[in-house]
Amino acid sequence: MTQTTMALLVFGTLCAGALVMFMMERRAVAKRKANGTFVDISDIMFFGSEAVAKNEAQKKAD
């Protein structure tokens, strides 16, 4: 096998692995949304954990 073929195989394998992991994460997010335990990561990044706790408490009150 040439180096080009090896590089294409390795790159293809990495891409396929990333796609599989992405699909698994999408399924996990869908399950968390269905169970009501979904936390938006942007809330944590921009507003901190206090905003997430406040949002969760508000959801439980509704």
Coordinates of N, CA and C in Angstrom, one line a residue:
M1 N 0.8 -1.2 0.0 CA 0.0 0.0 0.0 C 0.9 1.2 0.0
T2 N 0.4 2.2 -0.7 CA 1.2 3.5 -0.8 C 0.8 4.3 0.4
Q3 N 1.6 5.4 0.6 CA 1.4 6.3 1.7 C 0.1 7.0 1.5
T4 N -0.3 7.3 0.3 CA -1.5 8.0 0.0 C -2.7 7.2 0.4
T5 N -2.7 5.9 0.0 CA -3.8 5.0 0.3 C -3.9 4.8 1.9
M6 N -2.8 4.7 2.5 CA -2.8 4.6 4.0 C -3.4 5.8 4.6
A7 N -3.0 7.0 4.1 CA -3.5 8.3 4.6 C -5.0 8.4 4.4
L8 N -5.5 8.0 3.3 CA -6.9 8.0 3.0 C -7.7 7.0 3.9
L9 N -7.2 5.9 4.1 CA -7.8 4.9 5.0 C -7.9 5.4 6.5
V10 N -6.8 6.0 6.9 CA -6.8 6.5 8.3 C -7.7 7.7 8.4
F11 N -7.7 8.6 7.5 CA -8.6 9.8 7.5 C -10.1 9.3 7.4
G12 N -10.3 8.4 6.5 CA -11.7 7.9 6.4 C -12.2 7.2 7.7
T13 N -11.3 6.5 8.3 CA -11.7 5.8 9.6 C -12.0 6.8 10.7
L14 N -11.1 7.9 10.7 CA -11.4 8.9 11.7 C -12.7 9.7 11.5
C15 N -13.0 9.9 10.2 CA -14.2 10.6 9.9 C -15.4 9.7 10.2
A16 N -15.3 8.4 9.9 CA -16.4 7.5 10.2 C -16.6 7.4 11.7
G17 N -15.6 7.4 12.5 CA -15.7 7.3 13.9 C -16.3 8.6 14.5
A18 N -15.9 9.7 13.9 CA -16.5 11.0 14.4 C -18.0 11.1 14.1
L19 N -18.4 10.6 12.9 CA -19.8 10.6 12.6 C -20.6 9.6 13.5
V20 N -20.1 8.5 13.8 CA -20.8 7.6 14.7 C -20.9 8.2 16.1
M21 N -19.9 8.8 16.6 CA -20.0 9.5 17.9 C -21.0 10.6 17.9
F22 N -21.0 11.4 16.8 CA -22.0 12.5 16.7 C -23.4 11.9 16.7
M23 N -23.7 10.8 16.0 CA -25.0 10.3 16.0 C -25.4 9.7 17.3
M24 N -24.4 9.1 18.0 CA -24.7 8.6 19.4 C -25.1 9.7 20.3
E25 N -24.4 10.8 20.2 CA -24.6 12.0 21.1 C -26.0 12.6 20.7
R26 N -26.4 12.6 19.5 CA -27.7 13.2 19.1 C -28.8 12.3 19.7
R27 N -28.6 11.0 19.7 CA -29.6 10.1 20.3 C -29.7 10.3 21.8
A28 N -28.5 10.5 22.5 CA -28.5 10.8 23.9 C -29.2 12.1 24.2
V29 N -29.0 13.1 23.4 CA -29.7 14.4 23.7 C -31.2 14.2 23.5
A30 N -31.6 13.5 22.5 CA -33.0 13.2 22.3 C -33.6 12.5 23.5
K31 N -32.9 11.5 24.1 CA -33.4 10.8 25.2 C -33.5 11.7 26.4
R32 N -32.5 12.6 26.6 CA -32.5 13.5 27.8 C -33.7 14.5 27.6
K33 N -33.9 15.0 26.4 CA -35.1 15.9 26.2 C -36.4 15.2 26.5
A34 N -36.5 13.9 26.1 CA -37.7 13.2 26.3 C -37.9 13.0 27.8
N35 N -36.9 12.8 28.6 CA -37.0 12.6 30.0 C -37.1 13.9 30.8
G36 N -36.9 15.0 30.1 CA -36.9 16.3 30.8 C -35.7 16.7 31.6
T37 N -34.6 16.0 31.3 CA -33.3 16.3 32.0 C -32.3 17.0 31.1
F38 N -32.8 17.6 30.0 CA -31.9 18.3 29.1 C -31.4 19.6 29.7
V39 N -30.1 19.9 29.6 CA -29.5 21.1 30.0 C -28.8 21.7 28.7
D40 N -29.2 22.9 28.4 CA -28.6 23.6 27.3 C -27.2 24.0 27.6
I41 N -26.2 23.6 26.9 CA -24.8 23.8 27.2 C -24.5 25.3 27.1
S42 N -25.2 26.1 26.3 CA -24.9 27.5 26.1 C -25.3 28.2 27.4
D43 N -26.3 27.7 28.2 CA -26.6 28.4 29.5 C -25.4 28.2 30.4
I44 N -24.8 27.1 30.4 CA -23.6 26.9 31.3 C -22.4 27.7 30.9
M45 N -22.2 27.8 29.6 CA -21.0 28.5 29.1 C -21.2 30.0 29.3
F46 N -22.4 30.6 29.1 CA -22.5 32.0 29.1 C -23.0 32.6 30.4
F47 N -23.8 31.8 31.2 CA -24.4 32.3 32.4 C -24.0 31.6 33.7
G48 N -23.3 30.5 33.5 CA -22.8 29.8 34.7 C -23.8 28.8 35.3
S49 N -23.4 28.1 36.2 CA -24.2 27.0 36.8 C -25.4 27.5 37.6
E50 N -25.3 28.8 38.1 CA -26.4 29.3 38.9 C -27.6 29.6 37.9
A51 N -27.4 30.0 36.7 CA -28.5 30.2 35.8 C -29.2 28.9 35.4
V52 N -28.4 27.9 35.3 CA -28.9 26.5 35.0 C -29.8 26.0 36.2
A53 N -29.3 26.2 37.4 CA -30.1 25.8 38.6 C -31.4 26.6 38.7
K54 N -31.3 27.9 38.4 CA -32.5 28.7 38.4 C -33.5 28.3 37.4
N55 N -33.0 28.0 36.2 CA -33.8 27.5 35.1 C -34.5 26.2 35.4
E56 N -33.8 25.3 36.0 CA -34.3 24.0 36.4 C -35.4 24.1 37.5
A57 N -35.1 25.0 38.4 CA -36.1 25.3 39.5 C -37.4 25.9 38.9
Q58 N -37.2 26.7 37.9 CA -38.4 27.3 37.3 C -39.2 26.3 36.5
K59 N -38.5 25.4 35.8 CA -39.2 24.3 35.1 C -40.0 23.4 36.0
K60 N -39.4 23.1 37.2 CA -40.1 22.2 38.1 C -41.3 22.9 38.7
A61 N -41.3 24.2 38.9 CA -42.4 25.0 39.4 C -43.5 25.0 38.4
D62 N -43.2 25.0 37.2 CA -44.3 25.1 36.1 C -44.9 23.7 36.1

